[in-house]
XYZ file of C-alpha atoms in Angstrom:
612
model
C 121.661 111.714 139.747
C 121.946 109.894 136.396
C 118.928 109.829 134.162
C 117.388 106.293 133.558
C 116.859 105.360 129.913
C 114.595 102.810 128.287
C 116.953 101.222 125.727
C 114.328 98.871 124.370
C 112.108 101.726 123.631
C 114.941 103.750 122.018
C 115.774 100.827 119.807
C 112.185 100.506 118.620
C 112.092 104.270 117.994
C 115.268 104.083 115.906
C 113.818 101.188 113.812
C 110.644 103.272 113.300
C 112.570 106.259 112.168
C 114.771 104.232 109.881
C 111.704 102.656 108.200
C 109.707 105.853 108.052
C 107.049 104.733 110.431
C 107.077 107.751 112.798
C 107.116 111.530 112.446
C 109.983 113.666 113.930
C 107.570 115.098 116.402
C 106.440 111.707 117.794
C 110.045 110.455 117.703
C 111.308 113.355 119.770
C 108.402 113.098 122.294
C 108.916 109.332 122.880
C 112.711 109.680 122.908
C 112.557 112.301 125.726
C 110.149 110.043 127.543
C 112.580 107.171 127.184
C 115.278 109.174 128.961
C 117.211 110.674 126.169
C 118.498 114.305 126.126
C 117.149 116.630 123.361
C 120.449 116.791 121.624
C 120.946 112.953 121.776
C 117.462 112.449 120.335
C 118.090 114.916 117.533
C 121.339 113.219 116.670
C 119.647 109.740 116.570
C 116.948 111.093 114.400
C 119.460 112.687 111.946
C 121.379 109.392 111.588
C 118.334 107.092 111.215
C 115.487 108.952 109.516
C 114.804 108.147 105.915
C 115.916 110.280 102.954
C 113.814 112.611 100.950
C 112.034 110.960 97.978
C 112.584 111.978 94.385
C 110.160 113.176 91.821
C 109.028 111.762 88.503
C 107.013 109.165 86.645
C 103.355 108.464 85.896
C 101.566 106.341 88.454
C 98.917 104.073 86.933
C 96.242 102.581 89.292
C 93.425 100.153 88.426
C 90.659 101.136 90.880
C 87.434 99.263 91.737
C 83.997 100.634 92.441
C 83.881 103.077 89.594
C 80.304 103.973 88.499
C 78.889 105.802 85.436
C 76.751 107.847 87.850
C 79.780 109.037 89.917
C 79.969 112.860 90.262
C 82.470 115.496 91.465
C 79.793 116.830 93.816
C 81.169 116.373 97.359
C 77.597 115.972 98.685
C 77.171 112.781 96.686
C 80.465 111.031 97.367
C 79.791 107.380 98.127
C 81.959 105.071 95.902
C 85.597 104.272 96.350
C 86.288 105.854 93.021
C 84.821 109.190 94.192
C 86.713 109.096 97.404
C 89.987 108.340 95.650
C 89.614 111.393 93.436
C 88.479 113.567 96.322
C 91.763 112.994 98.131
C 93.838 113.322 95.033
C 92.687 116.580 93.520
C 91.071 118.336 96.524
C 92.143 119.098 100.090
C 90.552 119.381 103.527
C 90.988 121.529 106.644
C 92.763 118.671 108.502
C 94.241 115.282 107.719
C 95.469 112.141 109.513
C 99.187 111.675 109.622
C 101.001 108.413 108.937
C 101.490 107.850 112.687
C 97.669 108.337 113.013
C 97.838 111.716 114.757
C 95.786 114.637 113.507
C 97.649 116.982 111.148
C 97.073 120.197 109.183
C 96.042 120.526 105.617
C 94.481 123.788 104.530
C 94.371 124.676 108.242
C 97.796 125.035 109.785
C 96.606 125.036 113.352
C 93.435 125.011 115.443
C 92.383 125.930 118.983
C 89.142 125.590 121.069
C 87.479 127.325 123.886
C 87.680 125.453 127.260
C 84.270 123.784 126.602
C 85.195 122.850 123.040
C 82.048 124.696 121.733
C 84.076 127.016 119.416
C 86.994 126.070 117.241
C 89.169 128.444 115.288
C 91.131 127.248 112.312
C 94.164 129.314 110.953
C 94.474 128.784 107.223
C 97.577 128.068 105.262
C 98.537 131.250 103.240
C 100.137 129.060 100.555
C 97.042 127.007 99.770
C 96.125 127.705 96.125
C 93.398 126.423 93.841
C 94.365 124.826 90.558
C 92.920 127.818 88.769
C 95.530 129.984 90.505
C 93.464 131.791 93.081
C 94.518 131.666 96.722
C 92.206 129.817 99.167
C 90.385 132.237 101.555
C 88.290 131.988 104.620
C 85.159 132.651 102.530
C 85.920 129.446 100.449
C 86.192 127.448 103.668
C 82.911 128.878 104.946
C 81.061 128.122 101.733
C 82.528 124.600 101.429
C 81.418 123.690 104.908
C 77.992 125.337 104.683
C 77.406 123.317 101.446
C 76.769 120.426 103.794
C 74.492 122.294 106.217
C 70.944 123.576 106.144
C 67.572 122.182 105.444
C 68.156 121.960 101.699
C 71.439 120.000 101.683
C 71.404 116.457 100.551
C 74.856 115.729 101.841
C 75.589 112.665 103.896
C 77.977 114.786 105.925
C 75.115 116.886 107.212
C 74.799 114.495 110.133
C 78.380 115.402 111.200
C 77.495 119.188 111.232
C 74.123 119.191 112.915
C 75.416 120.919 116.030
C 77.120 123.686 113.994
C 75.359 126.880 114.772
C 77.545 129.219 112.619
C 80.791 129.365 110.602
C 82.530 132.708 110.593
C 85.207 134.135 108.212
C 87.284 136.197 110.706
C 88.864 138.102 107.956
C 92.439 137.387 109.223
C 92.897 134.082 107.225
C 91.082 132.085 109.828
C 87.630 130.772 110.359
C 85.671 129.958 113.554
C 83.171 127.117 113.843
C 80.538 127.722 116.599
C 78.672 124.739 117.982
C 75.494 124.396 120.082
C 77.440 122.041 122.410
C 81.082 121.104 122.796
C 82.587 118.530 120.474
C 86.136 117.310 121.240
C 86.265 115.536 117.893
C 85.583 118.433 115.590
C 89.031 118.676 114.084
C 88.821 115.023 113.300
C 85.488 115.486 111.660
C 87.068 117.889 109.194
C 88.918 114.825 107.617
C 85.662 113.370 106.387
C 85.918 112.757 102.604
C 82.827 114.938 101.795
C 84.293 118.044 103.444
C 86.610 119.082 100.556
C 87.564 122.727 100.135
C 86.069 124.181 96.870
C 86.053 127.731 95.357
C 83.166 129.825 96.687
C 80.628 131.345 94.324
C 79.226 134.882 94.694
C 75.940 133.450 95.793
C 77.475 131.588 98.682
C 77.561 128.239 97.051
C 80.551 126.414 95.789
C 81.980 125.582 92.398
C 82.331 121.852 92.291
C 81.272 121.417 88.677
C 84.624 122.714 87.211
C 86.685 120.073 89.168
C 88.764 122.978 90.560
C 90.467 122.045 93.888
C 93.535 122.754 95.937
C 94.846 119.190 96.342
C 98.178 117.829 95.248
C 97.077 116.944 91.699
C 94.966 118.853 89.169
C 92.202 116.958 87.457
C 92.649 117.037 83.648
C 90.025 114.496 82.628
C 87.252 112.531 84.329
C 85.013 110.042 82.540
C 82.814 108.574 85.315
C 83.161 104.760 85.540
C 85.910 104.790 82.867
C 89.022 106.729 83.822
C 90.581 109.904 85.169
C 93.838 111.790 84.396
C 95.618 114.086 86.828
C 98.936 116.029 86.816
C 100.907 117.497 89.655
C 99.716 120.846 91.133
C 103.008 122.745 91.392
C 101.512 125.148 93.936
C 100.564 122.298 96.385
C 100.880 123.685 99.840
C 102.253 120.610 101.664
C 104.918 117.871 100.882
C 104.181 115.021 98.624
C 102.791 114.955 95.036
C 106.035 113.388 93.739
C 104.604 111.833 90.623
C 104.429 113.958 87.440
C 101.002 112.543 86.633
C 98.445 109.947 87.836
C 96.292 107.745 85.460
C 93.251 106.028 87.079
C 91.392 103.243 85.241
C 88.116 102.182 86.818
C 87.897 98.415 86.572
C 85.188 96.731 88.566
C 86.003 93.090 87.590
C 88.487 91.795 90.006
C 90.084 89.309 87.506
C 90.615 92.126 85.047
C 92.182 94.250 87.704
C 94.598 91.559 88.742
C 95.380 90.842 85.042
C 96.291 94.507 84.522
C 98.789 94.280 87.496
C 100.401 90.988 86.236
C 100.710 92.183 82.626
C 102.232 95.511 83.693
C 99.362 97.674 82.487
C 98.930 98.975 86.029
C 101.452 99.706 88.715
C 98.973 99.085 91.513
C 95.454 97.756 91.890
C 92.839 97.970 94.573
C 90.663 95.195 96.067
C 92.258 91.977 95.080
C 90.387 88.758 95.614
C 91.463 87.057 98.871
C 91.478 83.669 97.240
C 94.125 84.678 94.687
C 96.450 86.465 97.024
C 98.435 83.264 97.685
C 99.072 82.933 93.903
C 100.208 86.530 93.600
C 102.504 86.135 96.576
C 104.600 83.430 94.631
C 105.468 86.124 92.039
C 108.714 87.873 92.605
C 107.523 91.243 91.249
C 104.423 91.523 93.496
C 104.183 92.177 97.251
C 101.220 91.729 99.524
C 100.874 92.429 103.256
C 97.896 91.983 105.473
C 97.103 95.026 107.736
C 94.451 95.113 110.506
C 91.554 97.194 109.378
C 88.778 99.309 110.794
C 86.701 98.749 107.690
C 83.477 96.967 108.465
C 81.190 94.734 106.444
C 77.610 95.391 107.551
C 74.238 93.855 106.589
C 71.679 96.559 107.593
C 68.017 95.860 107.661
C 65.216 98.404 107.646
C 63.854 98.111 111.183
C 60.472 99.562 110.079
C 59.860 96.862 107.393
C 58.620 93.438 108.206
C 59.983 90.958 109.134
C 62.901 93.043 110.382
C 60.708 95.151 112.607
C 60.742 92.306 115.098
C 63.773 92.231 117.457
C 63.543 88.410 117.813
C 63.849 87.954 114.013
C 66.824 90.294 114.012
C 68.594 88.415 116.770
C 67.865 85.050 115.110
C 69.540 86.266 111.968
C 72.554 87.316 114.038
C 72.764 83.948 115.679
C 72.583 82.185 112.288
C 75.947 83.356 110.982
C 79.157 81.500 111.654
C 81.724 84.312 111.638
C 84.695 82.085 112.241
C 83.779 80.000 109.170
C 83.453 83.182 107.073
C 86.969 84.385 108.222
C 88.470 80.945 107.413
C 86.825 80.144 104.101
C 86.311 83.582 102.494
C 88.931 85.868 103.837
C 91.559 83.071 104.397
C 92.233 84.503 107.838
C 92.477 88.098 106.668
C 89.763 89.465 108.951
C 88.811 90.085 112.483
C 85.466 88.719 113.812
C 83.004 91.455 114.606
C 80.247 91.513 117.257
C 77.284 93.343 115.760
C 78.348 96.907 116.815
C 80.199 99.269 114.505
C 83.250 99.881 116.682
C 86.540 98.230 115.561
C 89.384 97.196 117.875
C 91.418 99.573 115.635
C 89.484 102.571 116.963
C 89.799 104.493 120.264
C 87.672 103.493 123.223
C 87.324 99.895 122.117
C 85.077 97.869 124.512
C 87.060 94.636 124.833
C 84.892 93.066 127.492
C 81.598 92.552 125.635
C 81.032 88.756 125.140
C 81.227 87.626 121.552
C 78.082 86.460 119.858
C 78.495 82.824 118.772
C 76.867 80.808 116.025
C 73.760 79.136 117.579
C 71.198 77.903 115.049
C 69.154 76.149 117.774
C 68.709 79.433 119.705
C 67.782 81.118 116.521
C 65.062 78.507 115.840
C 63.711 79.152 119.298
C 63.553 82.939 118.686
C 61.837 82.537 115.366
C 59.180 80.359 117.004
C 58.589 83.017 119.629
C 58.214 85.572 116.912
C 55.884 83.448 114.833
C 58.361 83.488 111.999
C 59.201 79.828 111.521
C 60.351 79.076 108.046
C 61.520 82.572 107.562
C 62.432 83.532 103.941
C 64.240 86.706 103.187
C 66.350 88.319 100.373
C 69.867 89.602 100.954
C 71.312 91.799 98.210
C 75.069 92.064 97.446
C 77.566 92.816 94.673
C 81.116 91.877 93.769
C 82.388 95.441 94.153
C 81.392 95.887 97.767
C 84.351 94.017 99.030
C 86.606 91.061 98.090
C 84.457 87.906 98.391
C 81.239 89.836 99.220
C 79.013 87.470 97.163
C 80.701 84.450 98.699
C 80.181 85.801 102.062
C 76.438 86.074 101.413
C 76.259 82.606 99.896
C 78.035 81.017 102.781
C 75.890 82.860 105.348
C 72.777 81.479 103.529
C 74.197 77.944 104.090
C 74.808 78.644 107.784
C 71.269 80.044 108.167
C 69.701 76.778 106.830
C 70.519 75.040 110.082
C 68.139 77.488 111.795
C 65.418 76.946 109.211
C 65.987 80.230 107.536
C 65.967 80.638 103.748
C 68.210 83.531 102.677
C 67.927 84.223 98.983
C 71.161 85.865 97.813
C 70.552 88.381 95.044
C 73.574 89.487 93.131
C 73.105 93.112 92.031
C 75.018 94.965 89.318
C 78.191 96.636 90.464
C 77.319 99.774 88.541
C 74.634 101.708 90.494
C 74.713 99.574 93.639
C 75.228 102.512 95.841
C 72.488 104.636 94.183
C 69.912 101.880 93.424
C 70.291 99.323 96.286
C 71.959 100.760 99.412
C 69.481 102.830 101.316
C 66.721 101.678 98.994
C 66.360 97.945 99.625
C 65.350 96.481 103.085
C 68.426 94.178 103.415
C 71.761 94.452 101.668
C 75.510 94.253 102.242
C 77.617 97.256 102.692
C 81.432 97.908 103.187
C 82.141 100.906 105.400
C 85.607 102.558 105.262
C 87.374 103.325 108.491
C 86.496 106.404 110.504
C 88.816 107.947 113.028
C 86.603 107.893 116.145
C 83.422 106.036 117.159
C 81.606 109.406 117.320
C 82.126 109.974 113.578
C 80.902 106.454 112.699
C 77.849 106.579 114.912
C 76.965 110.082 113.816
C 77.089 109.108 110.192
C 75.132 105.913 110.225
C 73.287 105.362 113.513
C 72.137 108.771 114.779
C 68.447 109.290 114.427
C 67.767 111.232 111.234
C 71.248 110.790 109.796
C 71.256 110.668 105.912
C 73.213 107.418 105.917
C 71.220 105.760 108.767
C 71.035 102.593 106.672
C 68.891 100.595 109.000
C 66.486 103.353 110.093
C 67.858 102.865 113.694
C 66.298 105.173 116.288
C 67.034 104.429 119.896
C 66.481 107.219 122.478
C 69.122 106.107 124.957
C 71.669 105.623 122.171
C 71.006 109.119 120.819
C 71.402 110.539 124.351
C 74.739 108.878 124.859
C 75.953 109.984 121.463
C 75.206 113.657 122.321
C 76.867 113.383 125.726
C 79.999 111.568 124.596
C 80.766 114.309 121.978
C 81.534 116.822 124.673
C 82.853 114.574 127.266
C 86.557 115.359 127.840
C 87.175 112.529 130.531
C 88.438 109.632 128.548
C 87.338 106.982 131.042
C 83.791 108.347 131.162
C 83.629 108.603 127.437
C 84.839 105.044 126.965
C 81.989 103.815 129.222
C 79.472 105.701 127.185
C 80.745 104.085 123.987
C 80.636 100.658 125.665
C 76.945 101.118 126.547
C 76.243 102.208 123.006
C 77.941 99.135 121.621
C 75.914 96.879 123.864
C 72.659 98.626 122.711
C 73.820 98.060 119.119
C 74.715 94.433 119.614
C 71.395 93.608 121.306
C 68.877 95.874 119.522
C 70.400 97.328 116.395
C 69.238 96.132 112.970
C 72.715 95.388 111.750
C 74.750 92.178 111.214
C 78.504 92.975 111.577
C 80.269 89.649 110.518
C 83.809 90.890 110.292
C 86.390 93.635 110.160
C 88.400 92.725 107.113
C 92.146 93.029 107.126
C 93.588 95.039 104.294
C 96.029 92.827 102.411
C 97.837 95.879 101.255
C 100.483 96.115 98.975
C 102.879 98.110 97.333
C 104.691 98.674 94.357
C 108.065 99.108 93.106
C 108.620 98.978 89.408
C 111.423 100.248 87.262
C 110.165 101.415 83.854
C 111.693 102.778 80.755
C 111.817 106.579 80.603
C 111.159 106.266 76.964
C 107.663 104.926 77.837
C 107.002 108.265 79.542
C 106.574 106.679 82.979
C 109.926 107.381 84.556
C 111.290 105.488 87.602
C 108.682 104.406 90.158
C 109.275 103.091 93.600
C 106.519 102.422 96.051
C 105.831 100.980 99.459
C 103.448 100.423 102.258
C 100.076 102.090 102.041
C 98.753 103.349 105.304
C 95.397 103.403 106.960
C 91.920 104.363 105.978
C 90.884 102.663 103.010
C 88.725 103.803 100.523
C 91.701 106.111 100.533
C 94.379 103.514 100.451
C 95.203 104.202 96.775
C 95.245 107.923 97.367
C 97.881 107.600 99.904
C 100.098 106.106 97.362
C 99.291 108.818 94.858
C 99.989 111.685 97.269
C 103.201 109.991 98.315
C 104.823 109.534 94.960
C 107.745 107.198 95.114
C 108.184 105.606 98.583
C 109.320 102.471 100.414
C 107.791 99.623 102.090
C 107.983 99.549 105.859
C 106.407 98.064 108.970
C 102.963 99.557 109.955
C 103.193 103.181 111.068
C 100.887 102.260 113.948
C 103.410 99.772 115.426
C 105.334 102.520 117.286
C 104.652 102.940 121.091
C 101.841 105.251 121.845
C 99.136 106.072 124.418
C 95.944 103.948 124.770
C 93.815 106.388 122.847
C 96.106 107.083 120.051
C 95.085 103.779 118.293
C 95.252 104.265 114.579
C 92.496 104.535 112.057
C 93.303 101.575 110.005
C 92.684 100.941 106.342
C 89.461 99.896 104.786
C 87.833 98.359 101.726
C 90.292 96.374 99.862
C 93.530 95.243 98.762
C 96.244 97.160 97.131
C 98.824 95.233 95.106
C 101.826 96.545 93.323
C 104.641 95.440 91.217
C 108.302 95.301 92.115
C 111.286 95.185 89.734
C 111.519 91.820 88.133
C 115.351 91.748 88.594
C 114.646 91.799 92.371
C 116.562 95.050 92.787
C 115.511 97.161 95.716
C 115.519 100.777 94.839
C 112.898 101.932 97.236
C 112.990 105.472 98.470
C 111.511 107.238 101.432
C 108.015 108.333 101.234
C 107.321 111.974 101.454
C 103.587 111.495 101.514
C 101.467 113.477 103.614
C 98.718 112.599 106.022
C 95.959 110.653 104.807
C 98.106 108.907 102.363
C 100.959 107.218 103.408
C 103.833 108.652 104.685
C 104.221 112.363 104.915
C 107.741 112.746 106.282
C 109.275 116.171 105.760
C 112.902 116.554 104.734
C 113.776 117.898 108.094
C 111.714 115.134 109.714
C 109.145 117.455 111.305
C 105.586 116.643 111.576
C 102.715 119.021 110.742
C 100.325 117.656 113.205
C 98.750 118.492 116.536
C 98.632 121.797 118.254
C 102.054 122.444 119.837
C 101.969 121.754 123.526
C 102.467 124.797 125.831
C 100.830 127.244 123.481
C 97.732 127.576 125.690
C 95.661 125.957 123.019
C 93.828 122.631 123.515
C 95.762 119.588 122.364
C 93.649 116.609 121.406
């Protein structure tokens, strides 16, 4: 009997391979599912996959959200500038591949007990710190324990509360023991706080020196000013194709854009949405909009009047015209949110929850019921939060007037916003970067007692569901749990979620004179997960633009973790020449595609280990 093939799927796979949007592992899996033989699939990959990128050049990035108070201490990471550096000069146990599957970093593979209560991570014996010492199990144990215990001040502590013990097995592997099963634990290891640092003799970690085991070695760091990095020649994965990386922290959006236009920067982060159309007219700049799992939130302290009244909170939710915000502020580059922190770009998305609409009359009625007619409140914001953040707040204030609400918008300084305003003031705006699963997001910001519980939210049923969903291995049951949690959030939570911004991303290809010391630079699409948007480009080195890596066919729960805060723009050659090369980036940055096309990703099927 002849084997039936799906030619349409095969054609899409070939296009994805040609444009570098799919790993060899995923390509082979889907090709076999489409009816191809192994030899035919291998031949198709060989003839269509992109070429290996070249090395060289200095990449110059103008990055937003740099603060004079930024530190290299992983427990304190908050700003986009800190997150950028974390993924550039340090490494993690696991990472997220360009096709949004989970892949190895310092850990080469991982396995779990049947109830997912113990996870063992085998370490890469090539992983080396910039100081020259090999990474050991003791370093991993110390790095993770830094975020545990009663004395830790780390925001990542909420992710590790169920960890009972972390053991160095002595065979270049570590085991994480949990009080209850957690199917997402390997994904949690990608959190930007959980970097691997050298262990000290007292059990702590050496973060002060800036030593790391990432693709680039940190040479200089002036908080809020600039950072200089050079390639780590003993980097244990592919990527790191640039000779050096120069980061300049520029919080003013006009100054960042000017640095791109004048050629002082090869790429910039967080462009103003209102100027994108002007930049698109230039022949040397490319901009693309990419759906994002970033969220703009407006958390209110639920234990501070007037926000301690549920009717007041719901009145404020009804007083924002989300469609108007998307049209006038983001120029269509956003997805309307629904007051729960679960993006359509994340797994287990509950698509049947009715959208909350703008209804100032109902808002007035709720305020009357609460005895809060003529409500006057202050909303704090800053330019560096997200593109158009201040404009969003001002337009929201105009919407709320129809409900009789006076929203006083206070524009705070960019420098110090995350240390002096967020988590300190009762109502402010926040931009959250994408997280890979709803459990990660909820555990960080909505779990009772979490360090980053920005609204002081504490709902018993929500916390029960969060704990149950962690260890639930039945996807349909887990999806229903997250649906109920979303409803609880939309109806009771102290957050406003106006939009999920799209990431007008962009990418750079610029030819430069070798005599300027920059070499030849080619660049392309940045992938998902913002604050880390730039870092993807840095890890990749020269690479080419292509369609989104998440556009290839995948199962319903392999939805990508899309980019977050901001816009990346980059220059192309003024002559219009297209000298783009394949990216060799790795995971969390765009495009890790090995020379042989293989993917270092999930646990191999058929090994007896749990594959997630």
